[in-house]
Coordinates of C-alpha atoms in Angstrom, one line a residue:
M1 CA 65.1 161.8 89.3
S2 CA 68.8 162.6 89.5
P3 CA 71.3 162.0 86.5
F4 CA 73.6 160.2 89.0
D5 CA 70.8 157.6 89.9
A6 CA 72.1 155.0 87.4
L7 CA 76.0 155.7 88.1
K8 CA 77.9 152.8 88.9
V9 CA 81.4 152.0 90.5
R10 CA 83.0 151.0 87.2
D11 CA 81.7 154.2 85.3
A12 CA 82.9 156.5 88.0
Q13 CA 86.2 154.8 88.1
T14 CA 86.6 155.5 84.2
R15 CA 85.3 159.1 84.6
L16 CA 87.8 160.0 87.5
E17 CA 90.5 158.1 85.3
D18 CA 89.6 160.3 82.3
M19 CA 89.9 163.4 84.5
Y20 CA 93.3 162.6 86.2
H21 CA 95.9 164.7 84.6
P22 CA 98.6 162.7 82.8
D23 CA 101.7 164.6 84.1
A24 CA 100.3 164.0 87.9
D25 CA 102.4 160.9 88.6
V26 CA 105.5 162.1 87.2
N27 CA 104.9 165.4 89.2
F28 CA 104.0 163.4 92.6
K29 CA 107.5 161.6 92.4
F30 CA 109.3 164.6 91.5
I31 CA 107.7 166.3 94.8
N32 CA 108.5 163.2 96.7
G33 CA 112.1 163.2 95.8
D34 CA 112.2 160.5 93.0
H35 CA 114.0 162.4 90.2
W36 CA 115.8 159.2 88.7
Q37 CA 112.2 157.5 88.0
D38 CA 113.7 154.4 86.5
G39 CA 116.1 156.5 84.3
K40 CA 113.2 158.3 82.7
Q41 CA 114.4 161.5 83.8
W42 CA 118.0 161.1 82.9
I43 CA 118.6 163.5 79.9
G44 CA 122.3 162.9 79.4
P45 CA 124.0 160.4 76.8
R46 CA 122.9 156.8 77.1
P47 CA 123.5 153.4 75.1
D48 CA 121.2 152.2 72.5
L49 CA 119.0 149.9 74.2
S50 CA 117.8 147.8 71.1
R51 CA 121.4 147.5 70.0
E52 CA 123.4 147.1 73.3
P53 CA 120.9 145.9 76.0
L54 CA 123.7 144.6 78.5
T55 CA 125.9 147.8 77.8
F56 CA 122.7 149.7 78.4
E57 CA 121.8 148.1 81.7
R58 CA 125.6 148.4 83.0
V59 CA 126.0 152.1 82.1
M60 CA 122.7 153.1 83.4
T61 CA 123.3 151.1 86.6
A62 CA 126.6 153.2 86.8
I63 CA 124.8 156.5 86.2
K64 CA 122.3 155.9 88.8
E65 CA 124.7 155.2 91.5
S66 CA 126.4 158.5 90.9
F67 CA 123.1 160.3 89.9
V68 CA 122.9 163.6 92.1
S69 CA 119.7 165.8 92.3
K70 CA 118.3 169.0 94.1
N71 CA 114.7 169.0 94.4
E72 CA 113.9 172.5 93.2
I73 CA 110.5 171.3 92.2
A74 CA 109.7 170.8 96.0
G75 CA 111.0 173.9 96.9
V76 CA 109.1 176.3 94.6
A77 CA 105.9 174.0 95.5
E78 CA 106.3 174.5 99.3
R79 CA 107.0 178.2 99.1
H80 CA 103.8 178.6 97.2
V81 CA 101.9 176.8 99.7
E82 CA 103.4 178.6 102.6
G83 CA 102.7 182.0 100.9
V84 CA 99.1 181.3 100.7
I85 CA 98.0 179.1 103.8
G86 CA 101.6 179.2 105.7
R87 CA 99.6 181.2 108.4
E88 CA 96.4 180.3 109.9
P89 CA 93.7 181.7 107.7
A90 CA 91.2 184.2 109.1
W91 CA 87.6 183.2 109.3
T92 CA 84.4 184.5 110.8
I93 CA 80.8 183.6 111.1
V94 CA 78.1 186.3 110.0
P95 CA 74.6 186.5 109.3
K96 CA 73.4 185.6 105.9
E97 CA 71.1 188.4 106.0
K98 CA 72.6 191.6 105.1
L99 CA 72.5 194.5 107.7
D100 CA 72.3 198.3 107.5
K101 CA 75.5 200.0 108.0
D102 CA 74.7 201.1 111.7
E103 CA 72.5 198.1 112.3
E104 CA 73.7 195.6 115.1
I105 CA 73.2 191.9 114.9
P106 CA 70.2 190.6 116.9
S107 CA 71.1 189.1 120.2
A108 CA 69.6 185.8 119.4
V109 CA 71.6 185.6 116.0
Q110 CA 74.7 186.6 117.9
S111 CA 74.2 183.8 120.4
L112 CA 74.0 181.3 117.7
I113 CA 77.4 183.0 116.2
D114 CA 79.0 182.8 119.4
E115 CA 78.1 179.0 120.1
A116 CA 79.0 178.0 116.4
T117 CA 82.4 179.8 116.6
E118 CA 83.3 178.5 119.9
A119 CA 82.6 174.9 118.8
L120 CA 84.1 175.1 115.3
V121 CA 87.4 176.5 116.8
D122 CA 87.9 173.8 119.1
W123 CA 87.2 171.2 116.4
W124 CA 89.6 173.2 113.8
E125 CA 92.5 172.8 116.5
Y126 CA 91.6 169.3 117.4
R127 CA 91.6 168.0 114.0
G128 CA 94.4 169.9 112.8
I129 CA 92.7 171.6 110.1
H130 CA 95.3 174.0 109.0
A131 CA 97.7 171.2 108.2
I132 CA 94.9 169.3 106.3
I133 CA 94.3 172.5 104.1
Q134 CA 98.0 172.8 103.4
E135 CA 98.3 169.3 102.1
L136 CA 95.2 170.0 100.1
T137 CA 96.9 172.9 98.7
L138 CA 100.2 171.1 98.0
Q139 CA 98.4 168.3 96.1
S140 CA 96.7 170.7 93.9
L141 CA 99.8 172.0 92.6
W142 CA 101.0 168.5 91.3
A143 CA 97.8 167.1 90.2
M144 CA 96.0 170.4 89.0
K145 CA 93.1 169.5 91.3
S146 CA 92.8 168.1 95.1
P147 CA 89.4 166.7 96.6
I148 CA 88.6 167.0 100.3
R149 CA 85.8 165.3 102.0
I150 CA 84.1 165.1 105.5
F151 CA 82.8 161.8 106.6
T152 CA 82.2 159.8 109.9
P153 CA 84.2 156.3 110.2
R154 CA 81.7 153.4 110.3
G155 CA 83.1 152.4 113.8
L156 CA 81.4 155.4 115.2
L157 CA 78.0 154.2 113.9
A158 CA 75.2 152.3 115.5
S159 CA 72.8 149.8 114.3
N160 CA 69.7 150.9 113.0
P161 CA 66.8 149.6 114.7
E162 CA 64.5 150.0 111.9
E163 CA 66.8 148.5 109.4
P164 CA 69.1 146.4 111.0
E165 CA 71.5 145.8 107.7
S166 CA 72.1 149.6 108.0
Q167 CA 73.8 151.9 110.5
V168 CA 73.3 155.4 111.8
V169 CA 75.0 157.9 113.6
P170 CA 73.8 158.1 117.3
L171 CA 72.2 161.1 118.5
A172 CA 74.9 163.7 120.0
G173 CA 74.3 165.4 123.3
S174 CA 76.0 168.8 122.2
L175 CA 77.6 170.4 119.2
Q176 CA 81.1 169.8 120.4
Q177 CA 80.3 166.2 120.5
A178 CA 78.7 166.0 117.1
L179 CA 81.8 167.7 115.6
S180 CA 84.0 165.3 117.2
W181 CA 82.4 162.6 114.7
V182 CA 83.2 164.8 111.7
F183 CA 86.6 163.8 110.2
V184 CA 88.4 165.7 107.2
D185 CA 90.5 163.4 104.6
V186 CA 92.4 164.7 101.3
P187 CA 92.1 161.5 99.0
M188 CA 94.2 161.0 96.1
P189 CA 92.6 162.8 92.9
R190 CA 92.4 159.4 91.1
S191 CA 90.0 158.1 93.5
A192 CA 87.9 161.0 94.3
G193 CA 86.5 164.2 92.6
M194 CA 83.5 166.2 91.4
L195 CA 81.7 164.8 88.6
V196 CA 79.4 167.0 86.3
D197 CA 76.6 165.8 84.3
P198 CA 77.0 167.4 80.7
F199 CA 73.2 167.7 80.1
T200 CA 72.2 169.3 83.4
M201 CA 75.6 170.6 84.6
Q202 CA 74.8 169.3 88.1
E203 CA 77.6 168.2 90.3
A204 CA 78.2 165.2 92.5
G205 CA 81.0 164.5 94.9
V206 CA 82.3 160.8 94.3
Y207 CA 84.7 158.9 96.6
L208 CA 86.0 155.3 95.6
Y209 CA 87.6 152.9 98.1
D210 CA 88.3 149.1 98.6
D211 CA 86.2 147.8 101.4
R212 CA 88.2 145.1 103.4
T213 CA 86.0 144.7 106.3
D214 CA 85.0 141.0 107.0
G215 CA 88.1 139.7 105.0
G216 CA 86.6 140.9 101.8
N217 CA 87.9 143.3 99.0
A218 CA 84.8 145.1 97.4
R219 CA 85.0 148.3 95.7
R220 CA 82.7 150.9 97.2
M221 CA 81.5 154.4 96.0
E222 CA 80.4 157.4 98.1
I223 CA 78.4 159.7 96.4
S224 CA 76.8 163.0 97.3
F225 CA 74.6 165.4 95.5
L226 CA 71.6 167.7 95.8
D227 CA 68.1 167.0 95.1
G228 CA 65.5 169.5 95.9
G229 CA 67.6 171.5 98.4
K230 CA 68.6 168.3 100.2
T231 CA 71.8 166.5 100.3
I232 CA 71.6 162.8 99.0
Y233 CA 74.3 160.6 100.5
R234 CA 74.5 157.3 98.9
V235 CA 76.9 154.3 99.2
V236 CA 76.9 152.0 96.1
T237 CA 79.1 148.6 96.0
S238 CA 80.4 147.0 93.2
K239 CA 77.5 144.5 93.0
G240 CA 75.0 147.2 92.9
D241 CA 73.8 147.3 96.3
I242 CA 72.7 150.8 97.4
Q243 CA 72.4 152.6 100.9
E244 CA 71.1 155.9 100.9
V245 CA 70.1 159.0 103.4
E246 CA 68.9 162.4 103.0
L247 CA 70.5 165.1 105.0
E248 CA 69.9 168.7 105.7
L249 CA 73.3 170.6 104.9
G250 CA 72.1 173.8 103.6
G251 CA 72.8 172.9 100.2
H252 CA 76.3 171.5 100.8
M253 CA 77.8 168.0 99.5
L254 CA 80.1 165.8 101.5
L255 CA 82.9 166.6 98.9
S256 CA 84.6 169.4 97.4
E257 CA 87.9 170.2 95.6
L258 CA 90.5 172.8 95.1
K259 CA 91.4 173.3 91.3
T260 CA 93.9 175.5 89.7
S261 CA 93.7 177.2 86.3
K262 CA 96.7 175.3 85.0
M263 CA 99.3 172.8 86.2
F264 CA 101.8 174.6 88.4
I265 CA 104.5 172.0 87.8
S266 CA 104.9 172.7 84.0
P267 CA 106.8 170.8 81.5
Q268 CA 109.2 173.5 81.5
I269 CA 109.8 173.3 85.1
R270 CA 110.5 169.7 84.8
Q271 CA 112.6 170.1 81.7
N272 CA 114.9 172.3 83.8
Q273 CA 114.8 170.2 86.8
N274 CA 116.2 167.5 84.8
L275 CA 119.0 169.9 83.5
E276 CA 120.0 171.1 86.8
N277 CA 120.2 167.2 88.0
M278 CA 122.5 166.5 85.0
A279 CA 124.7 169.3 85.7
Y280 CA 125.2 168.2 89.4
T281 CA 125.6 164.7 88.3
M282 CA 128.4 165.5 85.9
M283 CA 129.9 168.0 88.5
T284 CA 130.1 164.9 90.7
R285 CA 132.0 162.9 87.9
N286 CA 134.3 165.9 87.2
V287 CA 135.3 166.0 90.9
V288 CA 136.3 162.4 90.3
L289 CA 138.3 163.2 87.4
G290 CA 140.0 166.0 89.2
G291 CA 141.1 163.9 92.3
F292 CA 142.2 161.1 89.8
L293 CA 143.9 162.7 86.9
E294 CA 143.8 160.6 83.8
R295 CA 147.4 160.1 82.6
V296 CA 148.6 159.4 78.9
F297 CA 152.1 157.9 78.4
K298 CA 153.3 158.4 74.6
G299 CA 156.5 156.8 73.5
A300 CA 157.3 155.1 76.7
K301 CA 158.3 151.5 77.6
L302 CA 156.3 150.8 80.8
P303 CA 158.1 148.8 83.6
G304 CA 157.6 144.9 83.5
K305 CA 159.6 141.9 82.5
I306 CA 159.6 139.2 80.0
V307 CA 157.6 136.1 80.8
T308 CA 157.1 132.7 78.8
G309 CA 153.6 131.6 78.2
E310 CA 152.1 128.3 78.2
D311 CA 152.8 128.1 74.4
G312 CA 156.4 128.8 75.0
V313 CA 156.5 132.1 73.5
E314 CA 158.2 135.0 75.4
R315 CA 156.2 138.2 75.9
W316 CA 156.7 141.4 77.7
Q317 CA 154.4 141.8 80.7
N318 CA 153.7 145.2 82.1
D319 CA 154.0 145.7 86.0
P320 CA 151.2 147.4 87.8
L321 CA 152.0 151.1 87.8
P322 CA 153.1 152.6 91.0
T323 CA 150.7 155.3 92.6
G324 CA 150.2 157.1 95.9
T325 CA 152.4 159.0 98.2
G326 CA 156.2 158.3 98.0
S327 CA 155.8 156.2 94.6
A328 CA 158.4 156.7 91.9
L329 CA 157.9 155.8 88.2
V330 CA 160.8 155.4 85.8
L331 CA 159.9 155.5 82.1
A332 CA 162.3 153.9 79.4
P333 CA 162.4 155.0 75.8
L334 CA 161.1 152.5 73.1
V335 CA 163.6 150.9 70.7
I336 CA 162.2 151.2 67.3
E337 CA 163.9 149.5 64.4
D338 CA 163.3 150.2 60.7
A339 CA 163.0 148.1 57.7
E340 CA 166.7 148.5 57.1
G341 CA 167.6 147.4 60.7
R342 CA 168.5 150.9 61.9
K343 CA 167.3 151.3 65.5
Q344 CA 166.5 154.6 67.2
L345 CA 165.0 155.6 70.6
T346 CA 161.9 157.4 71.2
N347 CA 161.2 160.3 73.6
P348 CA 159.0 159.0 76.6
D349 CA 156.5 161.6 77.6
V350 CA 153.5 161.5 79.9
S351 CA 150.6 163.9 79.6
Y352 CA 147.8 164.6 82.0
R353 CA 144.1 165.2 81.2
D354 CA 142.6 168.2 83.1
P355 CA 138.9 168.0 84.2
V356 CA 136.3 170.5 82.8
P357 CA 136.2 173.7 85.0
V358 CA 133.8 173.4 87.6
E359 CA 132.0 176.9 86.4
T360 CA 130.6 175.3 83.5
F361 CA 128.3 172.9 85.7
V362 CA 127.8 175.7 88.3
D363 CA 126.7 178.2 85.6
T364 CA 124.6 175.5 84.1
A365 CA 122.8 174.7 87.4
N366 CA 122.1 178.2 88.3
T367 CA 120.6 179.0 84.9
A368 CA 118.3 176.0 85.2
K369 CA 117.4 176.9 88.8
R370 CA 116.7 180.5 87.8
N371 CA 114.4 179.3 84.8
I372 CA 112.5 177.1 87.5
L373 CA 112.1 180.2 89.5
E374 CA 110.9 182.4 86.9
E375 CA 108.5 179.7 85.6
A376 CA 107.0 179.4 89.1
R377 CA 107.0 183.4 89.3
Q378 CA 109.4 183.3 92.2
L379 CA 112.3 184.9 90.7
H380 CA 112.4 187.5 93.5
T381 CA 113.8 184.9 95.8
M382 CA 117.0 184.5 93.4
I383 CA 117.7 188.5 93.1
E384 CA 117.4 189.0 96.9
G385 CA 121.1 188.7 97.1
D386 CA 122.0 190.9 94.0
A387 CA 123.6 194.0 95.2
G388 CA 122.9 195.4 91.9
A389 CA 119.2 194.9 91.9
S390 CA 117.2 198.0 92.8
G391 CA 114.0 197.9 95.4
V392 CA 111.7 198.5 92.3
S393 CA 113.0 195.5 90.4
R394 CA 112.8 193.4 93.5
L395 CA 109.3 194.5 93.9
Q396 CA 108.3 193.9 90.3
A397 CA 109.4 190.4 90.7
R398 CA 107.8 189.9 94.1
A399 CA 104.3 191.5 92.5
S400 CA 104.3 188.5 90.1
F401 CA 104.8 186.1 92.9
M402 CA 101.9 187.7 94.9
M403 CA 99.5 187.6 91.9
S404 CA 100.0 183.8 91.7
L405 CA 99.3 183.6 95.3
Y406 CA 96.1 185.5 95.3
K407 CA 94.8 183.2 92.6
T408 CA 95.1 180.3 94.5
K409 CA 93.8 182.1 97.7
S410 CA 90.5 183.1 96.1
R411 CA 89.9 179.3 95.4
L412 CA 91.1 178.1 98.6
D413 CA 88.8 180.8 100.4
R414 CA 85.9 179.0 98.9
V415 CA 87.1 175.6 100.1
I416 CA 87.5 176.7 103.4
Q417 CA 84.1 178.3 103.7
W418 CA 82.6 175.0 102.1
L419 CA 84.4 173.1 104.8
L420 CA 83.3 175.1 107.6
E421 CA 79.8 175.4 106.8
A422 CA 79.2 171.7 105.6
S423 CA 80.7 170.4 108.7
L424 CA 78.6 172.8 111.0
A425 CA 75.5 171.7 109.3
L426 CA 76.4 167.8 109.4
A427 CA 77.3 168.2 113.1
S428 CA 73.8 170.1 113.7
Q429 CA 72.0 167.3 112.1
Y430 CA 74.0 164.9 114.4
A431 CA 72.8 166.8 117.5
G432 CA 68.9 166.5 116.3
Q433 CA 69.0 170.2 115.6
S434 CA 69.0 170.4 111.6
N435 CA 69.1 174.1 110.1
R436 CA 69.7 175.4 113.5
Y437 CA 72.5 177.4 112.0
A438 CA 71.0 178.0 108.4
S439 CA 70.8 181.8 109.2
L440 CA 74.6 181.8 109.3
R441 CA 77.5 181.9 106.8
V442 CA 81.4 181.5 107.1
S443 CA 83.5 184.3 105.6
A444 CA 87.1 183.0 105.2
S445 CA 90.2 184.8 104.0
C446 CA 93.7 183.3 103.8
R447 CA 96.5 185.5 105.1
V448 CA 98.8 186.0 102.0
D449 CA 102.5 186.2 102.7
G450 CA 105.1 187.0 100.3
G451 CA 107.9 186.4 102.8
P452 CA 110.4 188.9 104.3
L453 CA 111.0 192.1 102.7
T454 CA 114.4 193.7 102.2
S455 CA 115.1 197.3 103.5
E456 CA 115.3 198.5 99.9
E457 CA 111.9 196.9 99.1
R458 CA 110.1 198.3 102.2
D459 CA 111.3 202.0 101.2
A460 CA 110.3 201.3 97.8
I461 CA 106.7 200.4 98.9
M462 CA 106.2 203.3 101.0
K463 CA 107.5 205.8 98.4
M464 CA 104.9 204.3 96.1
A465 CA 102.5 204.6 98.5
Q466 CA 103.5 208.3 99.4
D467 CA 103.7 209.0 95.4
G468 CA 100.3 207.7 94.8
F469 CA 101.1 205.0 92.9
L470 CA 100.1 202.5 95.4
S471 CA 96.9 202.2 97.7
R472 CA 97.5 202.5 101.4
E473 CA 95.6 198.9 101.7
T474 CA 97.9 197.3 99.2
A475 CA 101.1 198.8 100.6
M476 CA 100.2 197.6 104.1
A477 CA 99.3 194.0 102.9
W478 CA 102.8 193.8 101.2
L479 CA 104.3 195.3 104.5
G480 CA 102.8 192.4 106.3
V481 CA 99.9 194.0 108.0
E482 CA 97.3 191.4 108.4
D483 CA 94.2 193.6 108.5
P484 CA 94.8 196.6 106.4
D485 CA 91.4 198.1 106.9
G486 CA 91.2 197.6 110.3
E487 CA 94.6 199.3 110.6
I488 CA 93.5 202.2 108.7
E489 CA 90.5 202.7 111.1
K490 CA 92.9 202.7 113.9
I491 CA 95.3 205.3 112.3
K492 CA 92.0 207.5 111.7
G493 CA 91.1 207.2 115.3
D494 CA 94.5 208.1 116.4
R495 CA 94.6 211.1 114.1
R496 CA 91.2 212.4 115.3
A497 CA 92.1 212.0 119.0
L498 CA 95.4 214.0 118.4
T499 CA 93.4 216.7 116.5
L500 CA 90.7 216.8 119.2
K501 CA 93.6 217.0 121.9
Q502 CA 95.1 220.0 119.9
V503 CA 91.9 222.0 119.4
Q504 CA 91.1 221.4 123.4
E505 CA 94.7 222.5 124.3
M506 CA 94.2 225.7 122.2
L507 CA 90.7 226.5 123.7
D508 CA 91.9 226.0 127.2
A509 CA 95.0 228.3 126.5
L510 CA 92.5 231.1 125.3
T511 CA 90.5 230.7 128.6
R512 CA 93.5 231.0 130.8
A513 CA 94.8 234.1 128.7
G514 CA 91.1 235.7 129.5
I515 CA 90.1 235.5 126.0
T516 CA 86.4 234.5 125.4
I517 CA 85.2 233.2 122.2
S518 CA 81.7 232.4 121.2
P519 CA 80.3 229.1 120.4
E520 CA 80.2 230.1 116.7
Q521 CA 83.7 230.7 116.9
E522 CA 84.7 227.5 118.3
V523 CA 82.5 225.8 115.6
E524 CA 84.6 227.6 112.8
L525 CA 87.8 226.6 114.7
T526 CA 87.1 222.9 114.6
E527 CA 86.1 223.1 110.8
M528 CA 89.2 224.5 110.1
A529 CA 90.8 221.7 112.0
G530 CA 89.1 219.2 109.9
L531 CA 86.5 217.9 112.5
T532 CA 83.0 216.9 112.3
P533 CA 79.9 218.1 113.9
R534 CA 80.1 215.2 116.2
D535 CA 83.7 216.0 117.1
V536 CA 82.4 219.7 118.1
A537 CA 79.8 218.1 120.4
D538 CA 82.6 216.2 121.9
I539 CA 84.8 218.8 122.8
T540 CA 81.8 221.1 124.1
L541 CA 80.9 218.1 126.2
E542 CA 84.5 217.7 127.5
R543 CA 84.9 221.4 128.2
A544 CA 81.6 221.7 129.8
Q545 CA 82.7 218.5 132.1
K546 CA 86.1 220.0 132.8
E547 CA 84.7 223.6 133.9
E548 CA 82.3 221.6 136.2
L549 CA 84.9 219.4 137.6
E550 CA 87.3 222.6 138.0
T551 CA 84.4 224.3 139.7
Q552 CA 83.7 221.3 142.2
R553 CA 87.6 221.0 142.9
M554 CA 87.7 224.8 143.7
A555 CA 84.8 224.7 146.0
A556 CA 86.1 221.6 147.8
L557 CA 89.4 223.4 148.4
E558 CA 87.5 226.5 149.8
R559 CA 85.7 224.2 152.4
T560 CA 88.8 222.4 153.2
F561 CA 90.8 225.3 154.2
R562 CA 88.1 228.0 155.1
P563 CA 88.6 228.6 159.1
S564 CA 85.5 227.8 161.5
S565 CA 84.0 230.7 163.2
G566 CA 85.9 230.1 166.6
E567 CA 89.2 229.8 164.9
Q568 CA 88.5 233.2 162.8
D569 CA 87.7 235.0 166.2
V570 CA 91.1 233.8 167.6
N571 CA 92.8 234.9 164.5
D572 CA 91.3 238.2 164.6
Q573 CA 92.1 238.9 168.2
N574 CA 95.8 237.8 167.4
Q575 CA 95.8 240.0 164.7
E576 CA 94.8 243.0 166.9
D577 CA 97.5 242.2 169.5
E578 CA 100.3 242.0 166.9
T579 CA 99.1 245.5 165.9
A580 CA 99.1 246.9 169.3

């Protein structure tokens, strides 16, 4: 009896809605470039809607037409994704059973590893899994969780001869063919996710969708959960119809999800994004004012003429003011008559209203951008061009970014492991070989990349490693070495080879000088050089081989150039003749 046996489509939809983060929709619009959002994200002045509805509509329409935004939110989110999963992740298949340090993998197990690896590599490339994982990671940043599922489309299913109303997956002829029937999808978090029973803490993967086949529009639910070591896959309709099948997937469900510890696009990031957008919008308005300066006329009689209205009253009508290149404007003084009938002329004057200095908006926008980068732990991208910042200060800012990447990496590694293991298990079931790869597991690791380093940062990293404040593994990772452990082993091998060569050359020089040392002295010399007994054995063997080769070479030379007996007699006779 599973706690999800009585779960209905409507109940699952309610639980998924309750789990959906209230800021997810707003963040999704920001990520995709909608920063206006019906005026809700405009933080500048606006009329009172309740008092002046017509004025409000007119003013907000004018603001929208001149609204300018810069998508900093998408920038920091994409930079985070590129840092975690910008490069292809490293994954390998290994035995589940732990082996001793010097124990080799049995040939039968290695054959399974090679078989599974070859098929999964082809499937990974064909399905574009790397891009799907990037999409999954980006979605987790704006929604705080991101589901991922594996499935087989109904169009690839065949009729079930035992149950005509149901369908089954046909038997695959190979693992490659079976994997070609496994698809990967990243659904929206409002329609899929992991449900947890509060009494048993058992999990179930749920996916909701609308079934529009045969012209209908029925709501369906796909749910998978574990029961007694087997995976139960069930399809439930809104009418209560149920189809169920048992799968051997090694303890995996057909759905998983990537969660973050907190919302990446925080309210503070959105607030500063709105501040930056307002600064750029006001800057645009300021440019208009700078190009078309506002003029104020004081004490001036504008050009015009006297016209007679329909009521027979004469009035002064101003002419349009001339503007543009070559235009001239003549201002006449006003005649003012006081109560006693005395007249006097005004002093005409015109003044221009200068726009606000552009630095005001630039500084505001830069401050908002800096706040966004600092909140996203990416401040190092802003101080890279700061000549006054030291390499250590840049490293400190980058270290904060790297730590945020590693938090996402640890969660994403587990999702990639699930994806490969579950897909392999499902494909082996399609191929009629359930549990064939049950003795194997996947080890996955994303290649974290903090971006290009400046020369000052590289020098600071190497100095910290040299002074002992940073391990060689961490320093190599920061410098971009993809496999620090493997690189260290290569360096050790190079140093060992160099030391062996130096000791061997020293022993050869002593031999050529006619100095003979005992085996005990050779051992003492190699130990002083930091070599192991195995290294000593290698040197001894190499010297013996070289001596044997030298002996064989000299013998061959002697045989080649030694004269025959007849030639020796002739040479002796010639020598006697010359002597005579």
